[in-house]
Structure formats: C-alpha cells, structure tokens
Tab-separated table of C-alpha atoms and ligand atoms in Angstrom:
chain	number	residue	atom	x	y	z
O	1	PRO	CA	0.000	0.000	0.000
O	2	ARG	CA	1.032	3.548	-0.678
O	3	ILE	CA	1.224	6.383	1.806
O	4	VAL	CA	0.780	9.656	-0.061
O	5	PHE	CA	1.783	12.921	1.602
O	6	SER	CA	1.800	16.445	0.251
O	7	GLY	CA	1.602	20.003	1.523
O	8	ILE	CA	0.830	23.533	0.444
O	9	GLN	CA	1.650	26.831	2.111
O	10	PRO	CA	-1.263	28.989	3.266
O	11	THR	CA	0.186	32.127	1.717
O	12	GLY	CA	-2.789	33.105	-0.428
O	13	LEU	CA	-5.266	31.537	-2.795
O	14	PRO	CA	-3.837	28.857	-5.067
O	15	HIS	CA	-3.069	29.765	-8.670
O	16	LEU	CA	-3.275	27.663	-11.800
O	17	GLY	CA	0.274	26.372	-11.236
O	18	ASN	CA	-0.636	25.033	-7.784
O	19	LEU	CA	-3.846	23.545	-9.155
O	20	LEU	CA	-2.419	21.851	-12.252
O	21	GLY	CA	1.009	21.090	-10.821
O	22	ALA	CA	-0.163	19.725	-7.496
O	23	LEU	CA	-3.658	20.063	-6.052
O	24	LEU	CA	-5.663	18.438	-8.835
O	25	ASN	CA	-3.177	15.599	-8.760
O	26	TRP	CA	-4.007	15.139	-5.074
O	27	VAL	CA	-7.623	14.619	-6.103
O	28	LYS	CA	-6.623	12.157	-8.834
O	29	LEU	CA	-4.513	10.147	-6.401
O	30	GLN	CA	-7.477	10.044	-4.045
O	31	ARG	CA	-9.738	8.811	-6.837
O	32	ASP	CA	-7.294	6.118	-7.969
O	33	ALA	CA	-6.239	5.007	-4.485
O	34	GLY	CA	-6.616	1.383	-3.430
O	35	PRO	CA	-8.529	0.566	-0.236
O	36	ASP	CA	-5.307	0.230	1.790
O	37	ASP	CA	-3.645	3.358	0.475
O	38	GLN	CA	-3.405	6.296	2.820
O	39	LEU	CA	-3.645	9.933	1.705
O	40	ILE	CA	-2.408	12.760	3.912
O	41	TYR	CA	-2.625	16.406	2.862
O	42	SER	CA	-1.320	19.233	4.980
O	43	ILE	CA	-1.591	23.007	5.046
O	44	VAL	CA	1.892	23.971	6.125
O	45	GLY	CA	1.616	27.032	8.339
O	46	TRP	CA	5.092	26.656	9.881
O	47	HIS	CA	6.656	26.899	6.427
O	48	ALA	CA	4.786	30.113	5.684
O	49	LEU	CA	6.508	31.777	8.657
O	50	THR	CA	9.880	31.720	6.900
O	51	LEU	CA	8.779	34.911	5.140
O	52	PRO	CA	7.140	37.844	6.940
O	53	GLN	CA	3.368	37.327	7.108
O	54	ASP	CA	0.610	39.581	8.315
O	55	PRO	CA	-0.922	37.557	11.188
O	56	GLN	CA	-4.508	38.376	10.264
O	57	ALA	CA	-4.018	37.614	6.591
O	58	LEU	CA	-2.200	34.378	7.464
O	59	SER	CA	-5.013	33.283	9.732
O	60	ALA	CA	-7.589	33.913	6.989
O	61	ALA	CA	-5.474	32.244	4.306
O	62	ARG	CA	-4.943	29.218	6.515
O	63	ARG	CA	-8.687	28.698	6.939
O	64	GLU	CA	-9.363	29.410	3.257
O	65	MET	CA	-6.838	26.838	2.110
O	66	LEU	CA	-8.817	24.150	3.888
O	67	ALA	CA	-11.943	25.367	2.062
O	68	VAL	CA	-9.955	25.152	-1.202
O	69	LEU	CA	-8.989	21.526	-0.565
O	70	LEU	CA	-12.590	20.604	0.136
O	71	ALA	CA	-13.800	22.623	-2.871
O	72	ILE	CA	-11.535	20.826	-5.343
O	73	GLY	CA	-12.728	17.447	-4.081
O	74	ILE	CA	-10.467	16.249	-1.287
O	75	ASP	CA	-12.803	14.099	0.770
O	76	PRO	CA	-12.277	14.093	4.553
O	77	GLU	CA	-13.718	10.576	4.720
O	78	ARG	CA	-11.031	9.338	2.348
O	79	SER	CA	-8.032	11.610	2.993
O	80	ILE	CA	-6.547	13.120	6.112
O	81	MET	CA	-6.554	16.902	5.710
O	82	PHE	CA	-4.991	18.954	8.483
O	83	HIS	CA	-3.007	21.980	9.577
O	84	GLN	CA	0.676	21.182	10.045
O	85	ASP	CA	0.789	23.587	13.005
O	86	GLU	CA	-1.775	21.443	14.834
O	87	ASN	CA	0.565	18.476	14.955
O	88	PRO	CA	3.699	19.147	17.074
O	89	HIS	CA	5.433	16.005	15.779
O	90	HIS	CA	6.472	17.862	12.606
O	91	THR	CA	8.672	20.354	14.440
O	92	GLU	CA	9.851	17.665	16.849
O	93	LEU	CA	11.068	15.400	14.056
O	94	ALA	CA	12.493	18.415	12.214
O	95	TRP	CA	14.793	19.033	15.185
O	96	VAL	CA	16.025	15.453	15.101
O	97	PHE	CA	16.702	15.834	11.374
O	98	ASN	CA	18.397	19.228	11.858
O	99	CYS	CA	20.928	17.414	13.991
O	100	ILE	CA	21.856	14.962	11.201
O	101	THR	CA	21.687	17.379	8.251
O	102	PRO	CA	25.055	18.461	6.837
O	103	MET	CA	25.075	22.258	6.385
O	104	GLY	CA	26.572	21.837	2.915
O	105	LYS	CA	23.486	20.031	1.664
O	106	LEU	CA	21.294	22.946	2.720
O	107	ARG	CA	23.659	25.465	1.158
O	108	ARG	CA	23.228	23.681	-2.173
O	109	MET	CA	19.431	24.059	-2.197
O	110	THR	CA	18.461	26.316	-5.103
O	111	THR	CA	15.699	27.938	-3.050
O	112	TRP	CA	18.301	28.941	-0.440
O	113	LYS	CA	20.700	30.120	-3.142
O	114	SER	CA	18.046	32.370	-4.642
O	115	ARG	CA	17.308	33.798	-1.163
O	116	LEU	CA	20.992	34.511	-0.770
O	117	ALA	CA	21.069	36.168	-4.170
O	118	THR	CA	18.153	38.487	-3.367
O	119	SER	CA	19.730	39.408	-0.030
O	120	ARG	CA	22.869	40.486	-1.862
O	121	ASN	CA	21.027	43.690	-2.700
O	122	THR	CA	22.310	44.760	-6.069
O	123	ARG	CA	25.684	43.476	-7.163
O	124	GLU	CA	26.494	39.823	-7.661
O	125	ASP	CA	29.665	40.104	-5.567
O	126	SER	CA	28.348	42.423	-2.868
O	127	GLU	CA	28.008	41.316	0.752
O	128	VAL	CA	25.011	39.263	1.844
O	129	ASP	CA	22.646	41.400	3.911
O	130	GLU	CA	22.072	38.910	6.735
O	131	SER	CA	19.252	40.964	8.203
O	132	LEU	CA	17.154	39.748	5.255
O	133	LEU	CA	17.765	36.089	6.069
O	134	ASN	CA	16.568	33.901	8.914
O	135	ALA	CA	17.520	30.428	10.074
O	136	GLY	CA	14.055	29.128	9.159
O	137	LEU	CA	14.710	29.825	5.479
O	138	PHE	CA	17.876	27.768	5.699
O	139	THR	CA	16.324	24.743	7.412
O	140	TYR	CA	13.015	24.947	5.538
O	141	PRO	CA	13.671	21.715	3.581
O	142	VAL	CA	14.472	19.855	6.814
O	143	LEU	CA	10.997	20.618	8.141
O	144	GLN	CA	9.602	19.493	4.796
O	145	ALA	CA	11.419	16.161	5.156
O	146	ALA	CA	9.951	15.805	8.647
O	147	ASP	CA	6.435	16.466	7.266
O	148	ILE	CA	6.833	13.585	4.864
O	149	LEU	CA	8.701	11.100	7.038
O	150	ALA	CA	6.562	11.596	10.151
O	151	TYR	CA	4.034	9.476	8.254
O	152	LYS	CA	6.608	7.262	6.514
O	153	ALA	CA	5.121	8.498	3.260
O	154	THR	CA	6.117	6.610	0.125
O	155	HIS	CA	4.735	8.975	-2.535
O	156	VAL	CA	4.882	12.762	-2.676
O	157	PRO	CA	2.928	14.593	-5.396
O	158	VAL	CA	4.563	17.992	-5.992
O	159	GLY	CA	5.576	20.263	-8.856
O	160	GLU	CA	9.045	20.344	-10.351
O	161	ASP	CA	10.191	23.183	-8.073
O	162	GLN	CA	10.052	20.802	-5.091
O	163	GLN	CA	12.199	18.074	-6.626
O	164	GLN	CA	15.402	19.098	-4.878
O	165	HIS	CA	13.631	19.276	-1.517
O	166	LEU	CA	12.407	15.751	-2.062
O	167	GLU	CA	15.925	14.565	-2.869
O	168	LEU	CA	17.082	16.008	0.441
O	169	CYS	CA	14.210	14.202	2.146
O	170	ARG	CA	15.437	10.910	0.712
O	171	ASP	CA	18.994	11.752	1.765
O	172	LEU	CA	17.887	12.452	5.334
O	173	ALA	CA	15.840	9.250	5.477
O	174	ASP	CA	18.922	7.372	4.339
O	175	ILE	CA	21.285	9.142	6.770
O	176	PHE	CA	18.910	8.408	9.655
O	177	ASN	CA	18.436	4.788	8.590
O	178	ARG	CA	22.207	4.204	8.520
O	179	ALA	CA	22.945	6.106	11.728
O	180	PHE	CA	20.235	4.384	13.746
O	181	LYS	CA	20.175	0.971	12.191
O	182	GLU	CA	18.336	-1.782	13.981
O	183	ASP	CA	16.856	-4.858	12.299
O	184	SER	CA	15.383	-2.807	9.500
O	185	PRO	CA	15.581	0.763	8.204
O	186	LEU	CA	12.991	2.999	9.865
O	187	PHE	CA	12.118	5.286	6.965
O	188	PRO	CA	11.133	4.598	3.354
O	189	LEU	CA	12.765	6.647	0.588
O	190	PRO	CA	9.756	8.581	-0.733
O	191	GLN	CA	9.153	8.911	-4.472
O	192	HIS	CA	8.300	12.011	-6.408
O	193	VAL	CA	4.882	11.821	-8.110
O	194	ILE	CA	4.991	14.383	-10.874
O	195	THR	CA	2.167	15.610	-13.090
O	196	PRO	CA	2.685	16.220	-16.806
O	197	SER	CA	2.129	19.929	-16.052
O	198	ARG	CA	5.001	19.967	-13.607
O	199	ARG	CA	5.841	23.600	-14.214
O	200	ILE	CA	3.251	26.179	-15.230
O	201	LEU	CA	4.892	29.425	-16.276
O	202	SER	CA	4.052	33.040	-15.554
O	203	LEU	CA	1.635	34.449	-18.140
O	204	LYS	CA	3.689	37.636	-18.258
O	205	ASP	CA	7.230	36.299	-18.085
O	206	PRO	CA	7.505	32.763	-19.469
O	207	SER	CA	11.103	32.517	-18.264
O	208	SER	CA	9.850	32.094	-14.680
O	209	LYS	CA	7.238	29.893	-13.030
O	210	MET	CA	3.770	31.094	-12.135
O	211	SER	CA	4.013	32.168	-8.492
O	212	LYS	CA	1.958	33.645	-5.692
O	213	SER	CA	4.533	36.297	-4.992
O	214	ALA	CA	5.178	37.836	-8.457
O	215	PRO	CA	4.188	41.510	-8.278
O	216	ASP	CA	2.165	41.451	-11.537
O	217	VAL	CA	-1.264	39.935	-10.736
O	218	GLN	CA	-1.821	39.465	-14.479
O	219	SER	CA	0.893	36.802	-14.398
O	220	ARG	CA	-1.294	34.246	-12.591
O	221	ILE	CA	-4.833	32.925	-12.633
O	222	LEU	CA	-6.364	32.408	-9.201
O	223	LEU	CA	-9.030	29.953	-8.173
O	224	THR	CA	-11.350	32.892	-7.437
O	225	ASP	CA	-10.899	34.655	-10.795
O	226	THR	CA	-14.120	35.318	-12.701
O	227	GLU	CA	-14.600	34.120	-16.253
O	228	ALA	CA	-13.976	37.662	-17.499
O	229	GLN	CA	-10.716	37.900	-15.533
O	230	ILE	CA	-9.570	34.532	-16.835
O	231	ARG	CA	-10.267	35.579	-20.441
O	232	ALA	CA	-8.502	38.900	-20.029
O	233	LYS	CA	-5.405	37.354	-18.452
O	234	ILE	CA	-5.094	34.630	-21.104
O	235	ARG	CA	-5.665	37.117	-23.906
O	236	ALA	CA	-2.834	39.259	-22.507
O	237	ALA	CA	-0.481	36.300	-21.999
O	238	VAL	CA	2.972	36.822	-23.491
O	239	THR	CA	3.674	34.467	-26.417
O	240	ASP	CA	5.839	35.178	-29.486
O	241	SER	CA	5.523	36.607	-32.965
O	242	ILE	CA	6.052	33.364	-34.875
O	243	VAL	CA	3.116	32.503	-37.135
O	244	GLY	CA	1.237	29.315	-36.272
O	245	VAL	CA	1.304	27.206	-33.130
O	246	THR	CA	3.937	24.588	-32.295
O	247	TYR	CA	4.977	22.999	-29.018
O	248	ASP	CA	8.542	24.097	-28.434
O	249	PRO	CA	9.204	24.797	-24.749
O	250	VAL	CA	12.757	26.028	-25.368
O	251	THR	CA	12.301	28.576	-28.132
O	252	ARG	CA	8.580	29.297	-27.618
O	253	PRO	CA	8.011	29.018	-23.836
O	254	GLY	CA	4.941	31.284	-23.742
O	255	THR	CA	3.142	29.358	-26.476
O	256	ALA	CA	4.223	26.024	-24.990
O	257	ASN	CA	2.879	27.133	-21.617
O	258	LEU	CA	-0.574	27.783	-23.092
O	259	LEU	CA	-0.511	24.355	-24.738
O	260	THR	CA	0.559	22.763	-21.434
O	261	ILE	CA	-2.315	24.465	-19.630
O	262	LEU	CA	-4.802	23.351	-22.279
O	263	ALA	CA	-3.545	19.760	-22.269
O	264	ALA	CA	-3.700	19.653	-18.470
O	265	CYS	CA	-7.255	20.999	-18.399
O	266	THR	CA	-8.503	18.482	-20.953
O	267	ASP	CA	-6.264	15.659	-19.714
O	268	GLU	CA	-4.619	15.098	-23.101
O	269	ASP	CA	-1.073	14.740	-24.317
O	270	VAL	CA	0.441	18.144	-25.063
O	271	VAL	CA	1.989	17.035	-28.365
O	272	GLU	CA	-1.393	15.780	-29.567
O	273	VAL	CA	-3.016	19.043	-28.543
O	274	ALA	CA	-0.345	21.031	-30.400
O	275	LYS	CA	-1.069	19.114	-33.629
O	276	ARG	CA	-4.639	20.416	-33.606
O	277	TYR	CA	-3.357	23.991	-33.651
O	278	SER	CA	-0.600	23.667	-36.232
O	279	ASP	CA	-2.541	25.707	-38.812
O	280	LYS	CA	-4.212	28.044	-36.325
O	281	GLY	CA	-3.152	31.298	-34.695
O	282	HIS	CA	-2.486	32.406	-31.139
O	283	GLY	CA	-5.898	34.059	-30.924
O	284	HIS	CA	-7.652	30.795	-31.567
O	285	LEU	CA	-5.463	28.941	-29.056
O	286	LYS	CA	-5.975	31.585	-26.373
O	287	ASN	CA	-9.714	31.400	-26.815
O	288	ASP	CA	-9.718	27.649	-26.303
O	289	VAL	CA	-7.347	27.872	-23.333
O	290	ALA	CA	-9.646	30.402	-21.660
O	291	ASP	CA	-12.654	28.122	-22.283
O	292	ALA	CA	-10.820	25.128	-20.827
O	293	VAL	CA	-9.569	26.978	-17.746
O	294	GLU	CA	-13.038	28.384	-17.055
O	295	GLU	CA	-14.516	24.901	-17.400
O	296	LEU	CA	-11.913	23.486	-15.010
O	297	ILE	CA	-12.275	26.189	-12.376
O	298	LYS	CA	-16.034	26.825	-12.538
O	299	GLU	CA	-17.214	24.213	-10.055
O	300	PRO	CA	-14.409	24.423	-7.482
O	301	ARG	CA	-14.720	28.237	-7.560
O	302	ALA	CA	-18.432	28.096	-6.736
O	303	GLU	CA	-17.860	25.409	-4.124
O	304	PHE	CA	-15.079	27.469	-2.538
O	305	GLU	CA	-17.333	30.536	-2.327
O	306	ARG	CA	-19.951	28.379	-0.611
O	307	LEU	CA	-17.533	26.771	1.852
O	308	ARG	CA	-15.305	29.666	2.827
O	309	GLY	CA	-17.899	31.066	5.213
O	310	GLU	CA	-18.693	27.721	6.854
O	311	ALA	CA	-16.421	28.292	9.837
O	312	GLY	CA	-18.029	25.601	11.988
O	313	TYR	CA	-17.656	22.922	9.337
O	314	LEU	CA	-14.093	23.944	8.466
O	315	ASN	CA	-13.076	23.851	12.127
O	316	ALA	CA	-14.605	20.415	12.542
O	317	VAL	CA	-12.758	19.055	9.486
O	318	ALA	CA	-9.477	20.558	10.734
O	319	ARG	CA	-9.902	19.180	14.238
O	320	ASP	CA	-10.724	15.712	12.997
O	321	GLY	CA	-7.829	15.757	10.517
O	322	ALA	CA	-5.300	16.843	13.145
O	323	THR	CA	-6.440	14.109	15.517
O	324	LYS	CA	-5.951	11.446	12.850
O	325	ALA	CA	-2.602	12.883	11.745
O	326	ARG	CA	-1.247	12.992	15.296
O	327	ALA	CA	-2.240	9.401	15.913
O	328	LEU	CA	-0.217	8.270	12.886
O	329	SER	CA	2.880	10.369	13.559
O	330	GLU	CA	2.867	9.443	17.254
O	331	ALA	CA	3.688	5.878	16.230
O	332	THR	CA	6.639	7.076	14.120
O	333	MET	CA	7.903	9.369	16.892
O	334	ARG	CA	7.855	6.537	19.401
O	335	GLU	CA	10.146	4.548	17.107
O	336	VAL	CA	12.364	7.578	16.435
O	337	ARG	CA	12.776	8.329	20.152
O	338	GLY	CA	13.583	4.693	20.754
O	339	ARG	CA	16.252	4.596	18.090
O	340	ILE	CA	17.980	7.846	19.030
O	341	GLY	CA	17.979	7.084	22.756
O	342	LEU	CA	15.601	9.763	23.989
O	343	MET	CA	12.994	7.685	25.757
F	401	LIG	P1	3.991	25.632	-2.401
F	401	LIG	O1	2.986	25.991	-1.367
F	401	LIG	O2	4.897	26.672	-2.927
F	401	LIG	O3	3.268	24.997	-3.661
F	401	LIG	C1	2.305	23.953	-3.547
F	401	LIG	C2	2.445	22.996	-4.717
F	401	LIG	O4	2.267	23.686	-5.952
F	401	LIG	C3	3.339	23.364	-6.832
F	401	LIG	N1	3.587	24.540	-7.704
F	401	LIG	C4	3.641	24.490	-9.042
F	401	LIG	N2	3.500	23.471	-9.906
F	401	LIG	C5	3.584	23.752	-11.227
F	401	LIG	N3	3.814	25.004	-11.711
F	401	LIG	C6	3.960	26.057	-10.871
F	401	LIG	N4	4.156	27.276	-11.355
F	401	LIG	C7	3.877	25.819	-9.466
F	401	LIG	N5	3.974	26.620	-8.366
F	401	LIG	C8	3.796	25.812	-7.302
F	401	LIG	C9	4.517	23.068	-5.920
F	401	LIG	O5	5.466	22.254	-6.550
F	401	LIG	C10	3.824	22.337	-4.781
F	401	LIG	O6	3.656	20.967	-5.088
F	401	LIG	N6	7.631	23.407	0.201
F	401	LIG	C11	6.295	23.206	-0.371
F	401	LIG	C12	5.237	22.844	0.644
F	401	LIG	C13	5.546	21.650	1.475
F	401	LIG	C14	5.480	20.290	1.076
F	401	LIG	C15	5.819	19.544	2.236
F	401	LIG	C16	5.170	19.652	-0.119
F	401	LIG	C17	5.920	21.663	2.784
F	401	LIG	N7	6.080	20.407	3.237
F	401	LIG	C18	5.870	18.144	2.194
F	401	LIG	C19	5.225	18.237	-0.147
F	401	LIG	C20	5.573	17.510	0.997
F	401	LIG	C21	5.884	24.508	-1.035
F	401	LIG	O7	6.363	25.562	-0.720
F	401	LIG	O8	4.833	24.378	-1.898
C-alpha cells in the first residue's frame, strides 16, 4: 500500500500552477487510491513563517486553504486533511533531522541560493545582507522532510520546483536509517509523483514559473478569478511573434505554456493538442485555453465561495484531521525516540 503525503503553504489563494502542478493531482490520487492506500494532505503554516506574514491575513489564508482543498474534491472521509501547526510532531522530528543534516546540503538548495542572491542587494559580488535572512529559510527543507517522514510516506505529489527538496528528504531518510540501524531501516525513501504539467509558467514572463509572490497579478490565474478575468489574463499572456502554433518549450516558452495548460485541463497529451493547432493562430489557441480553464475552475470556484464562510464545518474538518494525523505520527515518533535514545 502507498502512503501519499503532500503540503501547500497557506500564503494566499492557489493559482493555476498550484492547481495543475499539485492540487488536482491530489484529487486524482485520491480517486485512484486502493482501499489500503493512505492519503495525507497538509496546510503547512510553519513553512509560511519563513517569510514575513501579516498575522490576520495568514489566519484567513490558513482557513481558506482548507476550504480550497474541500472545494476541489479532497474528501475528509477518504483523505486526512490537516493543519501542520496542529501536529507538534512535525517540528519535533524536524529538530532530530536538523541534527543529522550536513550544512553543505542545505547550502546547495536552489531555493536557499536564490534567497541569498536576493539578499545580496544589487551586485552579484556584494556582501550578503544577513538581516534579510533567517535560520528558518535555511532549514526549511528539513521541516519538509519531517512532514513527509513523520508518516513514513512513500509517494509525494509535488511540482518540479520541489524536486530538490524531495531529494534532500530521501537523503535524510537514508542518513537516519544508517545512523540508527536496527533490524530494518525505519524510513522509506519517498518517491516524487509528478504531473505532466510539472511547471506552469508566468503568463507575463515565461522565463519564470507562475508564483503567488510575483508583483504582476496578471501573471497568474487564481481559483477565485471570474470568467472575465480569466479571459482577459489569457488574452494578454505573453507568447511570441512566430506565425502558427507549435509545441517548443525552449524557443517558444509562452506558447508552450498555453498548450501545457490546455492539455492539463482536458487531460490530453500536449503534443497531440499542439497538432490540432498547427494551422491556427495564437488568438484561436488563447480562446480555447480560456474556455478550458473556465470549465476546469467553474465548479471548485463556486464550491469554494460556498464553503469559505462555513467556519463551523471547516473547524470540525481541521480538528478531525489533526487528531488522525497525530495518531499516525505518534507511532513514528515513538520509534524515532527509541532509536535515538531519547525515551
Ligand atoms: P507551495 O505551497 O509553494 O506549492 C504547492 C504545490 O504547488 C506546486 N507549484 C507548481 N507546480 C507547477 N507550476 C507552478 N508554477 C507551481 N507553483 C507551485 C509546488 O510544486 C507544490 O507541489 N515546500 C512546499 C510545501 C511543502 C510540502 C511539504 C510539499 C511543505 N512540506 C511536504 C510536499 C511535501 C511549497 O512551498 O509548496
């Protein structure tokens, strides 16, 4: 049986990249799961703290993310859905892992390197402004490994940007298993479950991924966008001036991104989709992409609007999820404490 674990930060409403790259895959895994498979989905509040957050906005976003998961079809009867910050075992195991994580491995994380780069102010060779960095940013992937391994998860559905974090998770599982070897290794080495739309790009700058934090709101489509907003954003998406449509992610990233989005929405192969547009223009493609995105988002958007105000129900789902999550991770922590000698 498989144990599936994944997480998302409560730092705002999910965009199309989160939906196609991760969240809708969570729903698919739930649908295809065997009776013995376990599905565990977490809203990772501790991770959000690595960047400054407005407490009120964070609190609202945290509750809304649970409504999002329910709205897209995560079923609390089938999957465990919970707030990371309501299960103390995550931070407890993260400490154990911190103590076996070589600093060099963390320094090589591309997310850390890009934080370092932005804290260097302007010039490539200028001093790092350490006031812009915190220790949480550095050990962020260690907490992520603890999230996954607290449940001995075997499968982790995430987008491409999380691949390196997952490699570290496997490394830490392996380091722990070797250091505290008894009859059998304690942790599995979790696998990456990747969707075909592993990396959805910004609609405004196809050299970077679609992200919650990009300043231009036209660069992303949010779950709450209206049909008119979706159409306007897709129409304004940056493509290229080459006539006709072909799938060429290297030389035509903007056009390829639209094809990727379309293929993901209709659950088709992107190369097949591209063939249908070989003698058509960007206008035609954009129209169809907007139709497909609207069709995909329509129901979850309405369901989200219905659920977001249901505070009582959301609290009940969260409470129940945290109770189930803690029961599972308690078993792992008992074994961990036994192996490391803190019991
Ligand atoms: P987060 O919250 O940034 O993103 C949630 C998920 O969305 C995927 N994603 C994308 N996929 C395709 N194209 C994009 N443009 C795009 N942007 C985001 C991410 O890959 C992710 O799957 N560190 C994680 C959260 C986390 C986690 C975990 C995940 C914490 N602990 C344990 C898995 C297991 C993060 O910041 O995701």
